[in-house]
């Protein structure tokens, strides 16, 4: 029997359901019939129909008149473009991400911190047949992975204290056996080496290295990650990718400062 989800009084169930509709099209290229969408959401057909029609009216979904199937609309881009490119960071990073990809052969990505999460704002996917891709908009806990630890390394003492308290109660941290001690060990590694690494956390089949992006004040404004399948991860390969991540991070930081004086 399916568990009925309840909503705190400060949340609107209709909004949460509308978001669930949009997330059902994760990846952007998927299209679904009303019946398929209803099954994915676990809602009744009338509710799903009204949600889909409303989102189509608002320009966030589009319905193909030839087969009545729904898909994400390019109208969604208008909502995220300005946010992803705040302070020009996403646009600045693309050239340097491509260079890092060419140097390593792996996917190069830039991420920023948003609360206790890390979010991908730009990525250049590996061109290899077997690769790991981090899509723009992907969100995971900030304490997972090397890139997350790079972002945590820029927190002040009060922020870290709050994060550690959050980790103690967060079920996701428990799921991944992530403790304050594990994170502190990663922060010490980053402090010593200038880059971080992790394997199989945010995705079981993925590994990677990462480096923090600093502005002129020494604040961590982002992290560069080089992501690869775990099958290609070893110490020598890691040590080849880490300098590429640090180089991209340094160049992006300098260019960021040049246009945000």
C-alpha atoms as a PDB file:
ATOM      1  CA  UNK A   1       0.000   0.000   0.000  1.00  0.00           C
ATOM      2  CA  UNK A   2       1.416   3.387  -0.988  1.00  0.00           C
ATOM      3  CA  UNK A   3       2.177   5.769   1.871  1.00  0.00           C
ATOM      4  CA  UNK A   4       0.285   9.033   1.660  1.00  0.00           C
ATOM      5  CA  UNK A   5       2.645  11.985   1.817  1.00  0.00           C
ATOM      6  CA  UNK A   6       1.700  14.673   4.295  1.00  0.00           C
ATOM      7  CA  UNK A   7       2.677  18.339   4.062  1.00  0.00           C
ATOM      8  CA  UNK A   8       3.522  20.764   6.885  1.00  0.00           C
ATOM      9  CA  UNK A   9       1.084  23.637   7.153  1.00  0.00           C
ATOM     10  CA  UNK A  10       3.634  26.098   5.768  1.00  0.00           C
ATOM     11  CA  UNK A  11       3.867  24.160   2.473  1.00  0.00           C
ATOM     12  CA  UNK A  12       1.422  24.141  -0.446  1.00  0.00           C
ATOM     13  CA  UNK A  13       0.681  20.646  -1.680  1.00  0.00           C
ATOM     14  CA  UNK A  14      -0.284  21.903  -5.134  1.00  0.00           C
ATOM     15  CA  UNK A  15       3.090  23.614  -5.599  1.00  0.00           C
ATOM     16  CA  UNK A  16       4.959  20.507  -4.445  1.00  0.00           C
ATOM     17  CA  UNK A  17       2.989  18.414  -6.913  1.00  0.00           C
ATOM     18  CA  UNK A  18       3.700  20.850  -9.752  1.00  0.00           C
ATOM     19  CA  UNK A  19       7.410  20.602  -8.968  1.00  0.00           C
ATOM     20  CA  UNK A  20       7.096  16.804  -8.974  1.00  0.00           C
ATOM     21  CA  UNK A  21       5.602  17.009 -12.476  1.00  0.00           C
ATOM     22  CA  UNK A  22       8.584  18.992 -13.751  1.00  0.00           C
ATOM     23  CA  UNK A  23      11.056  16.652 -12.053  1.00  0.00           C
ATOM     24  CA  UNK A  24       9.375  13.685 -13.717  1.00  0.00           C
ATOM     25  CA  UNK A  25      10.944  14.907 -16.974  1.00  0.00           C
ATOM     26  CA  UNK A  26      14.477  14.835 -15.567  1.00  0.00           C
ATOM     27  CA  UNK A  27      17.025  14.956 -18.357  1.00  0.00           C
ATOM     28  CA  UNK A  28      14.935  17.250 -20.541  1.00  0.00           C
ATOM     29  CA  UNK A  29      14.535  14.960 -23.558  1.00  0.00           C
ATOM     30  CA  UNK A  30      11.883  12.635 -22.114  1.00  0.00           C
ATOM     31  CA  UNK A  31       8.265  12.892 -23.214  1.00  0.00           C
ATOM     32  CA  UNK A  32       5.288  11.183 -21.596  1.00  0.00           C
ATOM     33  CA  UNK A  33       1.621  10.625 -22.190  1.00  0.00           C
ATOM     34  CA  UNK A  34      -0.859  11.703 -19.540  1.00  0.00           C
ATOM     35  CA  UNK A  35      -1.255   8.054 -18.524  1.00  0.00           C
ATOM     36  CA  UNK A  36       2.507   7.592 -18.118  1.00  0.00           C
ATOM     37  CA  UNK A  37       2.826  10.807 -16.150  1.00  0.00           C
ATOM     38  CA  UNK A  38      -0.055   9.760 -13.897  1.00  0.00           C
ATOM     39  CA  UNK A  39       1.673   6.453 -13.161  1.00  0.00           C
ATOM     40  CA  UNK A  40       5.018   8.106 -12.444  1.00  0.00           C
ATOM     41  CA  UNK A  41       3.484  10.633 -10.035  1.00  0.00           C
ATOM     42  CA  UNK A  42       1.091   8.242  -8.359  1.00  0.00           C
ATOM     43  CA  UNK A  43      -1.738  10.779  -8.581  1.00  0.00           C
ATOM     44  CA  UNK A  44      -5.208  10.432 -10.057  1.00  0.00           C
ATOM     45  CA  UNK A  45      -5.711  11.255 -13.729  1.00  0.00           C
ATOM     46  CA  UNK A  46      -7.769  14.402 -13.164  1.00  0.00           C
ATOM     47  CA  UNK A  47      -5.175  15.969 -10.837  1.00  0.00           C
ATOM     48  CA  UNK A  48      -2.325  15.099 -13.196  1.00  0.00           C
ATOM     49  CA  UNK A  49      -4.246  16.502 -16.157  1.00  0.00           C
ATOM     50  CA  UNK A  50      -4.880  19.816 -14.388  1.00  0.00           C
ATOM     51  CA  UNK A  51      -1.271  20.121 -13.281  1.00  0.00           C
ATOM     52  CA  UNK A  52       0.070  19.346 -16.753  1.00  0.00           C
ATOM     53  CA  UNK A  53      -2.333  21.725 -18.497  1.00  0.00           C
ATOM     54  CA  UNK A  54      -1.518  24.528 -16.039  1.00  0.00           C
ATOM     55  CA  UNK A  55       2.229  24.065 -16.482  1.00  0.00           C
ATOM     56  CA  UNK A  56       1.768  24.029 -20.264  1.00  0.00           C
ATOM     57  CA  UNK A  57      -0.267  27.245 -20.018  1.00  0.00           C
ATOM     58  CA  UNK A  58       2.571  28.836 -18.035  1.00  0.00           C
ATOM     59  CA  UNK A  59       5.121  27.784 -20.660  1.00  0.00           C
ATOM     60  CA  UNK A  60       6.974  25.211 -18.545  1.00  0.00           C
ATOM     61  CA  UNK A  61       5.598  22.119 -20.301  1.00  0.00           C
ATOM     62  CA  UNK A  62       4.718  21.678 -23.950  1.00  0.00           C
ATOM     63  CA  UNK A  63       2.158  19.265 -25.413  1.00  0.00           C
ATOM     64  CA  UNK A  64       2.845  17.832 -28.854  1.00  0.00           C
ATOM     65  CA  UNK A  65      -0.387  18.322 -30.830  1.00  0.00           C
ATOM     66  CA  UNK A  66       0.381  15.294 -33.000  1.00  0.00           C
ATOM     67  CA  UNK A  67       0.365  12.756 -30.157  1.00  0.00           C
ATOM     68  CA  UNK A  68      -0.649  14.722 -27.014  1.00  0.00           C
ATOM     69  CA  UNK A  69       2.575  13.755 -25.222  1.00  0.00           C
ATOM     70  CA  UNK A  70       4.084  16.207 -22.745  1.00  0.00           C
ATOM     71  CA  UNK A  71       7.698  17.305 -22.406  1.00  0.00           C
ATOM     72  CA  UNK A  72       9.616  20.129 -20.753  1.00  0.00           C
ATOM     73  CA  UNK A  73       9.378  23.452 -22.557  1.00  0.00           C
ATOM     74  CA  UNK A  74      12.332  25.668 -23.380  1.00  0.00           C
ATOM     75  CA  UNK A  75      10.431  28.186 -21.279  1.00  0.00           C
ATOM     76  CA  UNK A  76      12.084  26.574 -18.262  1.00  0.00           C
ATOM     77  CA  UNK A  77      15.386  28.079 -19.399  1.00  0.00           C
ATOM     78  CA  UNK A  78      14.131  31.580 -18.694  1.00  0.00           C
ATOM     79  CA  UNK A  79      13.744  30.659 -15.030  1.00  0.00           C
ATOM     80  CA  UNK A  80      17.240  29.328 -14.538  1.00  0.00           C
ATOM     81  CA  UNK A  81      19.520  31.157 -16.974  1.00  0.00           C
ATOM     82  CA  UNK A  82      20.039  34.274 -14.879  1.00  0.00           C
ATOM     83  CA  UNK A  83      20.509  32.262 -11.699  1.00  0.00           C
ATOM     84  CA  UNK A  84      23.018  29.813 -13.174  1.00  0.00           C
ATOM     85  CA  UNK A  85      25.059  32.644 -14.593  1.00  0.00           C
ATOM     86  CA  UNK A  86      24.971  34.945 -11.569  1.00  0.00           C
ATOM     87  CA  UNK A  87      28.055  37.149 -11.500  1.00  0.00           C
ATOM     88  CA  UNK A  88      29.024  35.610 -14.848  1.00  0.00           C
ATOM     89  CA  UNK A  89      30.495  32.555 -13.103  1.00  0.00           C
ATOM     90  CA  UNK A  90      28.930  29.888 -15.342  1.00  0.00           C
ATOM     91  CA  UNK A  91      29.850  31.717 -18.549  1.00  0.00           C
ATOM     92  CA  UNK A  92      33.399  32.407 -17.371  1.00  0.00           C
ATOM     93  CA  UNK A  93      33.945  28.781 -16.456  1.00  0.00           C
ATOM     94  CA  UNK A  94      32.975  27.124 -19.756  1.00  0.00           C
ATOM     95  CA  UNK A  95      36.222  27.822 -21.609  1.00  0.00           C
ATOM     96  CA  UNK A  96      38.321  26.566 -18.705  1.00  0.00           C
ATOM     97  CA  UNK A  97      36.116  23.510 -18.198  1.00  0.00           C
ATOM     98  CA  UNK A  98      36.622  22.581 -21.842  1.00  0.00           C
ATOM     99  CA  UNK A  99      40.378  22.894 -21.428  1.00  0.00           C
ATOM    100  CA  UNK A 100      40.282  20.697 -18.327  1.00  0.00           C
ATOM    101  CA  UNK A 101      38.197  18.136 -20.206  1.00  0.00           C
ATOM    102  CA  UNK A 102      40.653  18.102 -23.107  1.00  0.00           C
ATOM    103  CA  UNK A 103      43.594  17.721 -20.746  1.00  0.00           C
ATOM    104  CA  UNK A 104      42.088  14.867 -18.717  1.00  0.00           C
ATOM    105  CA  UNK A 105      39.593  13.299 -21.103  1.00  0.00           C
ATOM    106  CA  UNK A 106      37.006  13.398 -18.314  1.00  0.00           C
ATOM    107  CA  UNK A 107      33.904  15.447 -17.483  1.00  0.00           C
ATOM    108  CA  UNK A 108      34.736  18.860 -16.017  1.00  0.00           C
ATOM    109  CA  UNK A 109      32.150  20.625 -13.885  1.00  0.00           C
ATOM    110  CA  UNK A 110      31.729  23.716 -11.732  1.00  0.00           C
ATOM    111  CA  UNK A 111      29.530  23.641  -8.631  1.00  0.00           C
ATOM    112  CA  UNK A 112      28.382  26.213  -6.069  1.00  0.00           C
ATOM    113  CA  UNK A 113      26.977  25.875  -2.573  1.00  0.00           C
ATOM    114  CA  UNK A 114      23.323  26.565  -1.876  1.00  0.00           C
ATOM    115  CA  UNK A 115      22.469  26.030   1.780  1.00  0.00           C
ATOM    116  CA  UNK A 116      23.594  22.524   2.702  1.00  0.00           C
ATOM    117  CA  UNK A 117      23.590  21.414  -0.943  1.00  0.00           C
ATOM    118  CA  UNK A 118      25.983  21.712  -3.850  1.00  0.00           C
ATOM    119  CA  UNK A 119      24.589  22.455  -7.305  1.00  0.00           C
ATOM    120  CA  UNK A 120      26.105  22.034 -10.786  1.00  0.00           C
ATOM    121  CA  UNK A 121      25.945  25.314 -12.748  1.00  0.00           C
ATOM    122  CA  UNK A 122      28.010  24.377 -15.815  1.00  0.00           C
ATOM    123  CA  UNK A 123      29.552  21.212 -17.204  1.00  0.00           C
ATOM    124  CA  UNK A 124      31.602  19.967 -20.146  1.00  0.00           C
ATOM    125  CA  UNK A 125      30.955  16.259 -20.636  1.00  0.00           C
ATOM    126  CA  UNK A 126      33.692  13.775 -21.434  1.00  0.00           C
ATOM    127  CA  UNK A 127      33.776  12.634 -25.063  1.00  0.00           C
ATOM    128  CA  UNK A 128      34.776   9.089 -24.139  1.00  0.00           C
ATOM    129  CA  UNK A 129      32.316   6.245 -24.807  1.00  0.00           C
ATOM    130  CA  UNK A 130      32.331   5.308 -21.112  1.00  0.00           C
ATOM    131  CA  UNK A 131      31.988   8.455 -19.057  1.00  0.00           C
ATOM    132  CA  UNK A 132      30.282  10.034 -16.098  1.00  0.00           C
ATOM    133  CA  UNK A 133      28.204  13.162 -16.730  1.00  0.00           C
ATOM    134  CA  UNK A 134      27.053  15.654 -14.096  1.00  0.00           C
ATOM    135  CA  UNK A 135      24.034  17.480 -15.481  1.00  0.00           C
ATOM    136  CA  UNK A 136      23.451  21.195 -14.913  1.00  0.00           C
ATOM    137  CA  UNK A 137      21.105  21.610 -11.983  1.00  0.00           C
ATOM    138  CA  UNK A 138      22.099  18.351 -10.283  1.00  0.00           C
ATOM    139  CA  UNK A 139      21.910  18.789  -6.535  1.00  0.00           C
ATOM    140  CA  UNK A 140      23.473  16.738  -3.750  1.00  0.00           C
ATOM    141  CA  UNK A 141      24.414  17.316  -0.143  1.00  0.00           C
ATOM    142  CA  UNK A 142      27.436  19.579   0.178  1.00  0.00           C
ATOM    143  CA  UNK A 143      29.189  17.154   2.521  1.00  0.00           C
ATOM    144  CA  UNK A 144      29.271  14.412  -0.143  1.00  0.00           C
ATOM    145  CA  UNK A 145      32.208  14.135  -2.573  1.00  0.00           C
ATOM    146  CA  UNK A 146      35.446  15.998  -3.044  1.00  0.00           C
ATOM    147  CA  UNK A 147      33.787  19.019  -4.647  1.00  0.00           C
ATOM    148  CA  UNK A 148      31.427  19.310  -1.692  1.00  0.00           C
ATOM    149  CA  UNK A 149      34.336  19.198   0.741  1.00  0.00           C
ATOM    150  CA  UNK A 150      36.020  21.977  -1.275  1.00  0.00           C
ATOM    151  CA  UNK A 151      32.920  24.126  -0.789  1.00  0.00           C
ATOM    152  CA  UNK A 152      32.778  23.291   2.921  1.00  0.00           C
ATOM    153  CA  UNK A 153      36.434  24.333   3.213  1.00  0.00           C
ATOM    154  CA  UNK A 154      35.306  27.902   2.532  1.00  0.00           C
ATOM    155  CA  UNK A 155      32.803  28.020   5.406  1.00  0.00           C
ATOM    156  CA  UNK A 156      33.523  30.047   8.511  1.00  0.00           C
ATOM    157  CA  UNK A 157      33.599  28.373  11.917  1.00  0.00           C
ATOM    158  CA  UNK A 158      29.981  29.161  12.724  1.00  0.00           C
ATOM    159  CA  UNK A 159      28.759  27.750   9.396  1.00  0.00           C
ATOM    160  CA  UNK A 160      30.754  24.558   9.863  1.00  0.00           C
ATOM    161  CA  UNK A 161      29.379  24.111  13.362  1.00  0.00           C
ATOM    162  CA  UNK A 162      25.842  24.377  11.994  1.00  0.00           C
ATOM    163  CA  UNK A 163      26.676  21.929   9.194  1.00  0.00           C
ATOM    164  CA  UNK A 164      28.106  19.395  11.628  1.00  0.00           C
ATOM    165  CA  UNK A 165      24.932  19.618  13.707  1.00  0.00           C
ATOM    166  CA  UNK A 166      22.886  19.079  10.556  1.00  0.00           C
ATOM    167  CA  UNK A 167      24.956  16.019   9.604  1.00  0.00           C
ATOM    168  CA  UNK A 168      24.163  14.388  12.948  1.00  0.00           C
ATOM    169  CA  UNK A 169      20.436  14.364  12.161  1.00  0.00           C
ATOM    170  CA  UNK A 170      20.385  14.156   8.352  1.00  0.00           C
ATOM    171  CA  UNK A 171      19.252  10.699   7.152  1.00  0.00           C
ATOM    172  CA  UNK A 172      21.302  11.110   3.963  1.00  0.00           C
ATOM    173  CA  UNK A 173      24.486  11.408   6.034  1.00  0.00           C
ATOM    174  CA  UNK A 174      23.535   8.232   7.865  1.00  0.00           C
ATOM    175  CA  UNK A 175      22.862   6.450   4.587  1.00  0.00           C
ATOM    176  CA  UNK A 176      26.380   7.235   3.354  1.00  0.00           C
ATOM    177  CA  UNK A 177      28.098   6.744   6.727  1.00  0.00           C
ATOM    178  CA  UNK A 178      29.214  10.366   6.596  1.00  0.00           C
ATOM    179  CA  UNK A 179      30.334  11.749   9.956  1.00  0.00           C
ATOM    180  CA  UNK A 180      31.970  14.928  11.160  1.00  0.00           C
ATOM    181  CA  UNK A 181      35.247  13.023  11.501  1.00  0.00           C
ATOM    182  CA  UNK A 182      35.158  11.818   7.878  1.00  0.00           C
ATOM    183  CA  UNK A 183      34.483  15.331   6.625  1.00  0.00           C
ATOM    184  CA  UNK A 184      37.194  16.844   8.820  1.00  0.00           C
ATOM    185  CA  UNK A 185      39.677  14.349   7.378  1.00  0.00           C
ATOM    186  CA  UNK A 186      38.763  15.491   3.871  1.00  0.00           C
ATOM    187  CA  UNK A 187      39.107  19.136   4.841  1.00  0.00           C
ATOM    188  CA  UNK A 188      42.597  18.441   6.230  1.00  0.00           C
ATOM    189  CA  UNK A 189      43.504  16.733   2.926  1.00  0.00           C
ATOM    190  CA  UNK A 190      42.314  19.752   0.927  1.00  0.00           C
ATOM    191  CA  UNK A 191      44.209  22.143   3.191  1.00  0.00           C
ATOM    192  CA  UNK A 192      47.397  20.118   2.699  1.00  0.00           C
ATOM    193  CA  UNK A 193      47.100  19.361  -1.037  1.00  0.00           C
ATOM    194  CA  UNK A 194      44.894  22.105  -2.499  1.00  0.00           C
ATOM    195  CA  UNK A 195      42.406  19.586  -3.891  1.00  0.00           C
ATOM    196  CA  UNK A 196      40.042  16.871  -2.693  1.00  0.00           C
ATOM    197  CA  UNK A 197      38.792  13.496  -3.844  1.00  0.00           C
ATOM    198  CA  UNK A 198      36.007  10.990  -3.222  1.00  0.00           C
ATOM    199  CA  UNK A 199      34.694   7.742  -4.668  1.00  0.00           C
ATOM    200  CA  UNK A 200      31.223   6.340  -5.061  1.00  0.00           C
ATOM    201  CA  UNK A 201      29.252   8.647  -2.790  1.00  0.00           C
ATOM    202  CA  UNK A 202      26.925  10.870  -4.787  1.00  0.00           C
ATOM    203  CA  UNK A 203      26.867   8.109  -7.418  1.00  0.00           C
ATOM    204  CA  UNK A 204      28.130   4.583  -6.798  1.00  0.00           C
ATOM    205  CA  UNK A 205      29.767   4.272 -10.204  1.00  0.00           C
ATOM    206  CA  UNK A 206      31.521   7.668 -10.107  1.00  0.00           C
ATOM    207  CA  UNK A 207      34.800   9.004  -8.743  1.00  0.00           C
ATOM    208  CA  UNK A 208      36.518  12.322  -9.029  1.00  0.00           C
ATOM    209  CA  UNK A 209      38.855  15.041  -7.883  1.00  0.00           C
ATOM    210  CA  UNK A 210      38.021  18.660  -7.145  1.00  0.00           C
ATOM    211  CA  UNK A 211      39.586  22.007  -6.339  1.00  0.00           C
ATOM    212  CA  UNK A 212      38.148  25.128  -4.690  1.00  0.00           C
ATOM    213  CA  UNK A 213      37.732  28.365  -6.673  1.00  0.00           C
ATOM    214  CA  UNK A 214      38.827  31.424  -4.683  1.00  0.00           C
ATOM    215  CA  UNK A 215      38.131  35.098  -5.235  1.00  0.00           C
ATOM    216  CA  UNK A 216      40.647  37.818  -4.443  1.00  0.00           C
ATOM    217  CA  UNK A 217      39.470  37.948  -0.814  1.00  0.00           C
ATOM    218  CA  UNK A 218      40.258  34.274  -0.359  1.00  0.00           C
ATOM    219  CA  UNK A 219      36.602  33.243  -0.230  1.00  0.00           C
ATOM    220  CA  UNK A 220      35.600  29.941  -1.814  1.00  0.00           C
ATOM    221  CA  UNK A 221      33.016  30.843  -4.453  1.00  0.00           C
ATOM    222  CA  UNK A 222      32.788  27.493  -6.264  1.00  0.00           C
ATOM    223  CA  UNK A 223      34.483  24.157  -6.831  1.00  0.00           C
ATOM    224  CA  UNK A 224      35.812  22.505  -9.988  1.00  0.00           C
ATOM    225  CA  UNK A 225      35.254  18.752 -10.248  1.00  0.00           C
ATOM    226  CA  UNK A 226      36.772  16.274 -12.683  1.00  0.00           C
ATOM    227  CA  UNK A 227      34.382  13.302 -12.701  1.00  0.00           C
ATOM    228  CA  UNK A 228      35.137   9.856 -14.076  1.00  0.00           C
ATOM    229  CA  UNK A 229      33.897   6.244 -13.896  1.00  0.00           C
ATOM    230  CA  UNK A 230      35.361   4.359 -10.941  1.00  0.00           C
ATOM    231  CA  UNK A 231      36.843   1.858 -13.393  1.00  0.00           C
ATOM    232  CA  UNK A 232      39.370   4.494 -14.508  1.00  0.00           C
ATOM    233  CA  UNK A 233      40.166   5.871 -11.060  1.00  0.00           C
ATOM    234  CA  UNK A 234      43.573   5.095  -9.607  1.00  0.00           C
ATOM    235  CA  UNK A 235      46.291   7.079  -7.845  1.00  0.00           C
ATOM    236  CA  UNK A 236      48.316   7.951 -10.959  1.00  0.00           C
ATOM    237  CA  UNK A 237      45.210   9.006 -12.876  1.00  0.00           C
ATOM    238  CA  UNK A 238      43.959  10.966  -9.872  1.00  0.00           C
ATOM    239  CA  UNK A 239      47.294  12.772  -9.621  1.00  0.00           C
ATOM    240  CA  UNK A 240      47.030  13.670 -13.322  1.00  0.00           C
ATOM    241  CA  UNK A 241      43.508  15.104 -12.996  1.00  0.00           C
ATOM    242  CA  UNK A 242      44.068  17.070  -9.778  1.00  0.00           C
ATOM    243  CA  UNK A 243      46.436  19.654 -11.345  1.00  0.00           C
ATOM    244  CA  UNK A 244      43.942  20.200 -14.182  1.00  0.00           C
ATOM    245  CA  UNK A 245      41.204  20.915 -11.637  1.00  0.00           C
ATOM    246  CA  UNK A 246      43.432  23.346  -9.716  1.00  0.00           C
ATOM    247  CA  UNK A 247      44.521  25.109 -12.904  1.00  0.00           C
ATOM    248  CA  UNK A 248      40.918  25.605 -14.034  1.00  0.00           C
ATOM    249  CA  UNK A 249      39.943  26.803 -10.555  1.00  0.00           C
ATOM    250  CA  UNK A 250      42.751  29.366 -10.494  1.00  0.00           C
ATOM    251  CA  UNK A 251      41.989  30.737 -13.955  1.00  0.00           C
ATOM    252  CA  UNK A 252      38.259  30.973 -13.249  1.00  0.00           C
ATOM    253  CA  UNK A 253      38.914  32.761  -9.963  1.00  0.00           C
ATOM    254  CA  UNK A 254      41.125  35.341 -11.645  1.00  0.00           C
ATOM    255  CA  UNK A 255      38.679  35.957 -14.477  1.00  0.00           C
ATOM    256  CA  UNK A 256      35.796  36.185 -12.013  1.00  0.00           C
ATOM    257  CA  UNK A 257      37.655  38.892 -10.095  1.00  0.00           C
ATOM    258  CA  UNK A 258      38.431  40.811 -13.286  1.00  0.00           C
ATOM    259  CA  UNK A 259      34.733  41.324 -14.072  1.00  0.00           C
ATOM    260  CA  UNK A 260      33.455  41.638 -10.494  1.00  0.00           C
ATOM    261  CA  UNK A 261      35.575  44.437  -9.126  1.00  0.00           C
END
